[in-house]
Structures are given as structure tokens and as C-alpha cells.
Amino acid sequence: NAGVTQTPKFQVLKTGQSMTLQCAQDMNHNSMYWYRQDPGMGLRLIYYSASEGTTDKGEVPNGYNVSRLNKREFSLRLESAAPSQTSVYFCASRQKQGATNQPQHFGDGTRLSIL
Amino acid sequence: KQEVTQIPAALSVPEGENLVLNCSFTDSAIYNLQWFRQDPGKGLTSLLLIQSSQREQTSGRLNASLDKSSGRSTLYIAASQPGDSATYLCAVTPPEASGTYKYIFGTGTRLKVLA
């Protein structure tokens, strides 16, 4: 049981380039999340998806787009990367159908540097 | 706006010591509070989740307490071990996010247990 898998683990981009961060979970969870973690600022929610085909903005959505095409996968896209988007990105999932009080489960992160 | 603070940012203790990590939040109206552990280069692992109606939760050598009226939670680690070295984060779920679990994270306390 792999849990939450994020790819790639590391990436270096030039300003203006685009890329998609991939996330997949095998726990049959309904909800999925994208966070960024910056030094001294904790984790901040970028986007949230309650179920397949639905997405909702979080605290810091500007410069990002997301796609939840199926229950397993939730991708995060940077259309035109900026140095301010240098960060560690975490994907998380939660909540099997009918379960309550369940915590989020996190992937190991993608470390993204934008030059 | 809810803010979550964790002080100190870093802590070093000798092995075997009992220790307390602190988490403060500005708005006492929370749905739940969660403690996580983060190892270097890894994602977050859930430790304990306390519902707003609860006062504490225990798991092995860990005990988390919640005092909503004072806006505080503590994570007590008994008989600390070098393997406990990690960053510990707390996160609160505001009442309006009870269905989505959109956490608001603190910035974490980096713990080092010296052998």
C-alpha cells in the first residue's frame, strides 16, 4: 500500500517555464489537497478537491491550476513559473466514504526550485 | 483570521527527558486540532487528533491536551528518544471547514533529542 505518491521528487525550472506536479493516492480517499511549505511560514493550502471533478481555492491559489480527473489523481500545474513559487509542495488525501475524524495522509513532497 | 503559533521554533533536550511542545491559536472556535510529525525530507505523519469536545488524546508515549478557552494545546512526549527528533506541527480546523478539513498550520517546533 503506497499511500500518497508524488512525482517528481525534485525539479529545477527556469522562470517562465511550465510544469505539472503529479499526485496519486491508493486509499480510495475522496478529498485531496495541495500545500506549499516555505521556511518560517508553515504549510499553506493552495487547492482542495472534495471529489472527482470538483476543486476549490485555498489560501494561496494564484499562479496555480489543478485538475482532479479521477478519484486517485490530483495534479498541480504551474503555467509560468516564478521564483516566488520556489517551495516544497505536498499533496495530501483524506476521508474514505462514510469515515469520520480521519486525518490527512501526506506524500513525501516535491522540492521545486525556480531560477 | 485564525493564526496558529508554535514556540519555541527549535528545542534540544537530552535523551530520557520528558518534554512539552506548545501550540497556540487565536480563535477558540475550532472543530479539531491535530498534531503531526515531519522527518527531514519527508511528508507529515499524523500523531494525534483532538476533537473540540475532547480535552486530551494519548498514543503510547505521546499525550496531547486541548484547552480551547485559552487557545492552547500541548504535546507531551515522555522519556524522549533520539528517534523522536523531528519537526512537530500542529494544525487546527476552523468550524467552517469541518467538512473539508482545510487545516491552518503552525510553523512547527524542530526537536532534537541528544543521545
PDB file of N, CA, C and O in Angstrom, chain A residues 21-70:
ATOM      1  N   LEU A  21       2.901  19.008 -11.396  1.00  0.00           N
ATOM      2  CA  LEU A  21       3.241  18.113 -10.302  1.00  0.00           C
ATOM      3  C   LEU A  21       2.120  17.081 -10.187  1.00  0.00           C
ATOM      4  O   LEU A  21       0.938  17.431 -10.152  1.00  0.00           O
ATOM      5  N   GLN A  22       2.550  15.833 -10.093  1.00  0.00           N
ATOM      6  CA  GLN A  22       1.576  14.749 -10.069  1.00  0.00           C
ATOM      7  C   GLN A  22       1.403  14.204  -8.650  1.00  0.00           C
ATOM      8  O   GLN A  22       2.347  14.156  -7.861  1.00  0.00           O
ATOM      9  N   CYS A  23       0.190  13.792  -8.357  1.00  0.00           N
ATOM     10  CA  CYS A  23      -0.120  13.186  -7.065  1.00  0.00           C
ATOM     11  C   CYS A  23      -1.136  12.086  -7.279  1.00  0.00           C
ATOM     12  O   CYS A  23      -2.144  12.298  -7.981  1.00  0.00           O
ATOM     13  N   ALA A  24      -0.898  10.929  -6.668  1.00  0.00           N
ATOM     14  CA  ALA A  24      -1.848   9.823  -6.754  1.00  0.00           C
ATOM     15  C   ALA A  24      -1.955   9.149  -5.391  1.00  0.00           C
ATOM     16  O   ALA A  24      -0.956   8.991  -4.688  1.00  0.00           O
ATOM     17  N   GLN A  25      -3.181   8.755  -5.030  1.00  0.00           N
ATOM     18  CA  GLN A  25      -3.397   8.030  -3.767  1.00  0.00           C
ATOM     19  C   GLN A  25      -4.151   6.735  -4.060  1.00  0.00           C
ATOM     20  O   GLN A  25      -5.002   6.689  -4.947  1.00  0.00           O
ATOM     21  N   ASP A  26      -3.808   5.715  -3.274  1.00  0.00           N
ATOM     22  CA  ASP A  26      -4.421   4.398  -3.491  1.00  0.00           C
ATOM     23  C   ASP A  26      -5.253   3.965  -2.296  1.00  0.00           C
ATOM     24  O   ASP A  26      -5.428   2.764  -2.045  1.00  0.00           O
ATOM     25  N   MET A  27      -5.774   4.935  -1.529  1.00  0.00           N
ATOM     26  CA  MET A  27      -6.536   4.635  -0.313  1.00  0.00           C
ATOM     27  C   MET A  27      -8.037   4.854  -0.500  1.00  0.00           C
ATOM     28  O   MET A  27      -8.794   4.837   0.472  1.00  0.00           O
ATOM     29  N   ASN A  28      -8.442   5.081  -1.735  1.00  0.00           N
ATOM     30  CA  ASN A  28      -9.853   5.300  -2.039  1.00  0.00           C
ATOM     31  C   ASN A  28     -10.410   6.522  -1.303  1.00  0.00           C
ATOM     32  O   ASN A  28     -11.582   6.545  -0.927  1.00  0.00           O
ATOM     33  N   HIS A  29      -9.558   7.518  -1.111  1.00  0.00           N
ATOM     34  CA  HIS A  29      -9.982   8.733  -0.418  1.00  0.00           C
ATOM     35  C   HIS A  29     -10.757   9.655  -1.348  1.00  0.00           C
ATOM     36  O   HIS A  29     -10.496   9.716  -2.551  1.00  0.00           O
ATOM     37  N   ASN A  30     -11.668  10.388  -0.750  1.00  0.00           N
ATOM     38  CA  ASN A  30     -12.445  11.336  -1.528  1.00  0.00           C
ATOM     39  C   ASN A  30     -11.741  12.684  -1.685  1.00  0.00           C
ATOM     40  O   ASN A  30     -11.704  13.262  -2.754  1.00  0.00           O
ATOM     41  N   SER A  31     -11.219  13.204  -0.572  1.00  0.00           N
ATOM     42  CA  SER A  31     -10.650  14.550  -0.574  1.00  0.00           C
ATOM     43  C   SER A  31      -9.160  14.513  -0.860  1.00  0.00           C
ATOM     44  O   SER A  31      -8.437  13.637  -0.388  1.00  0.00           O
ATOM     45  N   MET A  32      -8.713  15.517  -1.618  1.00  0.00           N
ATOM     46  CA  MET A  32      -7.286  15.662  -1.873  1.00  0.00           C
ATOM     47  C   MET A  32      -6.902  17.125  -1.773  1.00  0.00           C
ATOM     48  O   MET A  32      -7.735  18.021  -2.003  1.00  0.00           O
ATOM     49  N   TYR A  33      -5.637  17.368  -1.430  1.00  0.00           N
ATOM     50  CA  TYR A  33      -5.161  18.717  -1.108  1.00  0.00           C
ATOM     51  C   TYR A  33      -3.775  18.945  -1.715  1.00  0.00           C
ATOM     52  O   TYR A  33      -2.964  18.023  -1.789  1.00  0.00           O
ATOM     53  N   TRP A  34      -3.511  20.195  -2.064  1.00  0.00           N
ATOM     54  CA  TRP A  34      -2.157  20.621  -2.409  1.00  0.00           C
ATOM     55  C   TRP A  34      -1.752  21.744  -1.460  1.00  0.00           C
ATOM     56  O   TRP A  34      -2.490  22.729  -1.287  1.00  0.00           O
ATOM     57  N   TYR A  35      -0.565  21.584  -0.866  1.00  0.00           N
ATOM     58  CA  TYR A  35       0.012  22.596   0.029  1.00  0.00           C
ATOM     59  C   TYR A  35       1.385  22.998  -0.479  1.00  0.00           C
ATOM     60  O   TYR A  35       2.057  22.247  -1.183  1.00  0.00           O
ATOM     61  N   ARG A  36       1.825  24.176  -0.053  1.00  0.00           N
ATOM     62  CA  ARG A  36       3.216  24.535  -0.193  1.00  0.00           C
ATOM     63  C   ARG A  36       3.780  24.838   1.194  1.00  0.00           C
ATOM     64  O   ARG A  36       3.065  25.339   2.076  1.00  0.00           O
ATOM     65  N   GLN A  37       5.059  24.499   1.371  1.00  0.00           N
ATOM     66  CA  GLN A  37       5.708  24.718   2.657  1.00  0.00           C
ATOM     67  C   GLN A  37       6.938  25.579   2.443  1.00  0.00           C
ATOM     68  O   GLN A  37       7.853  25.194   1.724  1.00  0.00           O
ATOM     69  N   ASP A  38       6.936  26.732   3.053  1.00  0.00           N
ATOM     70  CA  ASP A  38       8.045  27.674   2.954  1.00  0.00           C
ATOM     71  C   ASP A  38       8.634  27.906   4.335  1.00  0.00           C
ATOM     72  O   ASP A  38       7.921  27.859   5.345  1.00  0.00           O
ATOM     73  N   PRO A  39       9.933  28.167   4.400  1.00  0.00           N
ATOM     74  CA  PRO A  39      10.586  28.380   5.706  1.00  0.00           C
ATOM     75  C   PRO A  39       9.901  29.486   6.496  1.00  0.00           C
ATOM     76  O   PRO A  39       9.638  30.568   5.984  1.00  0.00           O
ATOM     77  N   GLY A  40       9.605  29.170   7.766  1.00  0.00           N
ATOM     78  CA  GLY A  40       9.021  30.166   8.650  1.00  0.00           C
ATOM     79  C   GLY A  40       7.566  30.462   8.419  1.00  0.00           C
ATOM     80  O   GLY A  40       6.998  31.331   9.087  1.00  0.00           O
ATOM     81  N   MET A  41       6.916  29.742   7.486  1.00  0.00           N
ATOM     82  CA  MET A  41       5.517  30.067   7.182  1.00  0.00           C
ATOM     83  C   MET A  41       4.581  28.888   7.342  1.00  0.00           C
ATOM     84  O   MET A  41       3.392  29.019   7.152  1.00  0.00           O
ATOM     85  N   GLY A  42       5.095  27.716   7.662  1.00  0.00           N
ATOM     86  CA  GLY A  42       4.222  26.567   7.790  1.00  0.00           C
ATOM     87  C   GLY A  42       3.652  26.142   6.451  1.00  0.00           C
ATOM     88  O   GLY A  42       4.031  26.644   5.399  1.00  0.00           O
ATOM     89  N   LEU A  43       2.735  25.213   6.486  1.00  0.00           N
ATOM     90  CA  LEU A  43       2.072  24.753   5.262  1.00  0.00           C
ATOM     91  C   LEU A  43       0.870  25.635   4.970  1.00  0.00           C
ATOM     92  O   LEU A  43       0.095  25.960   5.871  1.00  0.00           O
ATOM     93  N   ARG A  44       0.729  25.981   3.693  1.00  0.00           N
ATOM     94  CA  ARG A  44      -0.419  26.780   3.266  1.00  0.00           C
ATOM     95  C   ARG A  44      -1.145  26.053   2.140  1.00  0.00           C
ATOM     96  O   ARG A  44      -0.513  25.550   1.216  1.00  0.00           O
ATOM     97  N   LEU A  45      -2.459  26.051   2.233  1.00  0.00           N
ATOM     98  CA  LEU A  45      -3.275  25.326   1.268  1.00  0.00           C
ATOM     99  C   LEU A  45      -3.356  26.097  -0.046  1.00  0.00           C
ATOM    100  O   LEU A  45      -3.714  27.273  -0.071  1.00  0.00           O
ATOM    101  N   ILE A  46      -3.072  25.391  -1.147  1.00  0.00           N
ATOM    102  CA  ILE A  46      -3.155  26.001  -2.467  1.00  0.00           C
ATOM    103  C   ILE A  46      -4.530  25.717  -3.081  1.00  0.00           C
ATOM    104  O   ILE A  46      -5.256  26.631  -3.468  1.00  0.00           O
ATOM    105  N   TYR A  47      -4.871  24.428  -3.166  1.00  0.00           N
ATOM    106  CA  TYR A  47      -6.147  23.998  -3.715  1.00  0.00           C
ATOM    107  C   TYR A  47      -6.618  22.753  -2.986  1.00  0.00           C
ATOM    108  O   TYR A  47      -5.833  21.997  -2.436  1.00  0.00           O
ATOM    109  N   TYR A  48      -7.903  22.565  -3.052  1.00  0.00           N
ATOM    110  CA  TYR A  48      -8.566  21.425  -2.406  1.00  0.00           C
ATOM    111  C   TYR A  48      -9.558  20.820  -3.394  1.00  0.00           C
ATOM    112  O   TYR A  48     -10.149  21.532  -4.211  1.00  0.00           O
ATOM    113  N   SER A  49      -9.720  19.482  -3.304  1.00  0.00           N
ATOM    114  CA  SER A  49     -10.725  18.808  -4.129  1.00  0.00           C
ATOM    115  C   SER A  49     -11.513  17.855  -3.254  1.00  0.00           C
ATOM    116  O   SER A  49     -10.945  16.966  -2.623  1.00  0.00           O
ATOM    117  N   ALA A  50     -12.808  18.053  -3.188  1.00  0.00           N
ATOM    118  CA  ALA A  50     -13.671  17.202  -2.359  1.00  0.00           C
ATOM    119  C   ALA A  50     -13.976  15.877  -3.046  1.00  0.00           C
ATOM    120  O   ALA A  50     -14.257  14.875  -2.370  1.00  0.00           O
ATOM    121  N   SER A  51     -13.949  15.871  -4.349  1.00  0.00           N
ATOM    122  CA  SER A  51     -14.271  14.648  -5.083  1.00  0.00           C
ATOM    123  C   SER A  51     -13.861  14.839  -6.538  1.00  0.00           C
ATOM    124  O   SER A  51     -13.507  15.948  -6.966  1.00  0.00           O
ATOM    125  N   GLU A  52     -13.960  13.763  -7.286  1.00  0.00           N
ATOM    126  CA  GLU A  52     -13.614  13.817  -8.710  1.00  0.00           C
ATOM    127  C   GLU A  52     -14.396  14.917  -9.404  1.00  0.00           C
ATOM    128  O   GLU A  52     -15.606  15.038  -9.239  1.00  0.00           O
ATOM    129  N   GLY A  53     -13.679  15.743 -10.153  1.00  0.00           N
ATOM    130  CA  GLY A  53     -14.310  16.791 -10.928  1.00  0.00           C
ATOM    131  C   GLY A  53     -14.597  18.075 -10.185  1.00  0.00           C
ATOM    132  O   GLY A  53     -15.085  19.040 -10.788  1.00  0.00           O
ATOM    133  N   THR A  54     -14.296  18.154  -8.905  1.00  0.00           N
ATOM    134  CA  THR A  54     -14.543  19.380  -8.131  1.00  0.00           C
ATOM    135  C   THR A  54     -13.249  19.884  -7.529  1.00  0.00           C
ATOM    136  O   THR A  54     -12.436  19.105  -7.034  1.00  0.00           O
ATOM    137  N   THR A  55     -13.054  21.198  -7.576  1.00  0.00           N
ATOM    138  CA  THR A  55     -11.885  21.824  -6.965  1.00  0.00           C
ATOM    139  C   THR A  55     -12.294  23.130  -6.309  1.00  0.00           C
ATOM    140  O   THR A  55     -13.305  23.747  -6.687  1.00  0.00           O
ATOM    141  N   ASP A  56     -11.481  23.568  -5.341  1.00  0.00           N
ATOM    142  CA  ASP A  56     -11.808  24.774  -4.581  1.00  0.00           C
ATOM    143  C   ASP A  56     -10.495  25.457  -4.201  1.00  0.00           C
ATOM    144  O   ASP A  56      -9.528  24.781  -3.828  1.00  0.00           O
ATOM    145  N   LYS A  57     -10.455  26.775  -4.302  1.00  0.00           N
ATOM    146  CA  LYS A  57      -9.250  27.507  -3.966  1.00  0.00           C
ATOM    147  C   LYS A  57      -8.972  27.474  -2.477  1.00  0.00           C
ATOM    148  O   LYS A  57      -9.892  27.474  -1.657  1.00  0.00           O
ATOM    149  N   GLY A  58      -7.686  27.471  -2.172  1.00  0.00           N
ATOM    150  CA  GLY A  58      -7.257  27.562  -0.785  1.00  0.00           C
ATOM    151  C   GLY A  58      -6.757  28.946  -0.473  1.00  0.00           C
ATOM    152  O   GLY A  58      -7.233  29.935  -1.046  1.00  0.00           O
ATOM    153  N   GLU A  59      -5.762  29.031   0.381  1.00  0.00           N
ATOM    154  CA  GLU A  59      -5.249  30.315   0.842  1.00  0.00           C
ATOM    155  C   GLU A  59      -4.372  31.016  -0.191  1.00  0.00           C
ATOM    156  O   GLU A  59      -4.390  32.248  -0.301  1.00  0.00           O
ATOM    157  N   VAL A  60      -3.606  30.244  -0.970  1.00  0.00           N
ATOM    158  CA  VAL A  60      -2.638  30.842  -1.893  1.00  0.00           C
ATOM    159  C   VAL A  60      -2.760  30.240  -3.298  1.00  0.00           C
ATOM    160  O   VAL A  60      -1.829  29.609  -3.808  1.00  0.00           O
ATOM    161  N   PRO A  61      -3.871  30.428  -4.013  1.00  0.00           N
ATOM    162  CA  PRO A  61      -4.073  29.765  -5.304  1.00  0.00           C
ATOM    163  C   PRO A  61      -3.452  30.470  -6.509  1.00  0.00           C
ATOM    164  O   PRO A  61      -3.335  29.859  -7.583  1.00  0.00           O
ATOM    165  N   ASN A  62      -3.074  31.726  -6.353  1.00  0.00           N
ATOM    166  CA  ASN A  62      -2.622  32.492  -7.518  1.00  0.00           C
ATOM    167  C   ASN A  62      -1.364  31.896  -8.132  1.00  0.00           C
ATOM    168  O   ASN A  62      -0.391  31.604  -7.450  1.00  0.00           O
ATOM    169  N   GLY A  63      -1.393  31.736  -9.467  1.00  0.00           N
ATOM    170  CA  GLY A  63      -0.263  31.183 -10.197  1.00  0.00           C
ATOM    171  C   GLY A  63      -0.326  29.677 -10.376  1.00  0.00           C
ATOM    172  O   GLY A  63       0.585  29.092 -10.973  1.00  0.00           O
ATOM    173  N   TYR A  64      -1.391  29.066  -9.874  1.00  0.00           N
ATOM    174  CA  TYR A  64      -1.535  27.609  -9.944  1.00  0.00           C
ATOM    175  C   TYR A  64      -2.891  27.226 -10.548  1.00  0.00           C
ATOM    176  O   TYR A  64      -3.860  27.950 -10.397  1.00  0.00           O
ATOM    177  N   ASN A  65      -2.890  26.055 -11.176  1.00  0.00           N
ATOM    178  CA  ASN A  65      -4.133  25.415 -11.590  1.00  0.00           C
ATOM    179  C   ASN A  65      -4.090  23.961 -11.171  1.00  0.00           C
ATOM    180  O   ASN A  65      -3.013  23.391 -11.011  1.00  0.00           O
ATOM    181  N   VAL A  66      -5.262  23.379 -10.986  1.00  0.00           N
ATOM    182  CA  VAL A  66      -5.313  21.977 -10.572  1.00  0.00           C
ATOM    183  C   VAL A  66      -6.304  21.224 -11.446  1.00  0.00           C
ATOM    184  O   VAL A  66      -7.158  21.812 -12.111  1.00  0.00           O
ATOM    185  N   SER A  67      -6.143  19.900 -11.391  1.00  0.00           N
ATOM    186  CA  SER A  67      -7.044  19.039 -12.144  1.00  0.00           C
ATOM    187  C   SER A  67      -7.283  17.763 -11.356  1.00  0.00           C
ATOM    188  O   SER A  67      -6.329  17.112 -10.921  1.00  0.00           O
ATOM    189  N   ARG A  68      -8.585  17.417 -11.155  1.00  0.00           N
ATOM    190  CA  ARG A  68      -8.935  16.157 -10.491  1.00  0.00           C
ATOM    191  C   ARG A  68      -9.767  15.375 -11.496  1.00  0.00           C
ATOM    192  O   ARG A  68     -10.986  15.401 -11.486  1.00  0.00           O
ATOM    193  N   LEU A  69      -9.071  14.633 -12.350  1.00  0.00           N
ATOM    194  CA  LEU A  69      -9.746  13.909 -13.428  1.00  0.00           C
ATOM    195  C   LEU A  69     -10.376  12.609 -12.963  1.00  0.00           C
ATOM    196  O   LEU A  69     -11.311  12.105 -13.586  1.00  0.00           O
ATOM    197  N   ASN A  70      -9.847  12.024 -11.895  1.00  0.00           N
ATOM    198  CA  ASN A  70     -10.411  10.794 -11.344  1.00  0.00           C
ATOM    199  C   ASN A  70     -10.189  10.793  -9.843  1.00  0.00           C
ATOM    200  O   ASN A  70      -9.589  11.718  -9.286  1.00  0.00           O
TER     201      ASN A  70
END
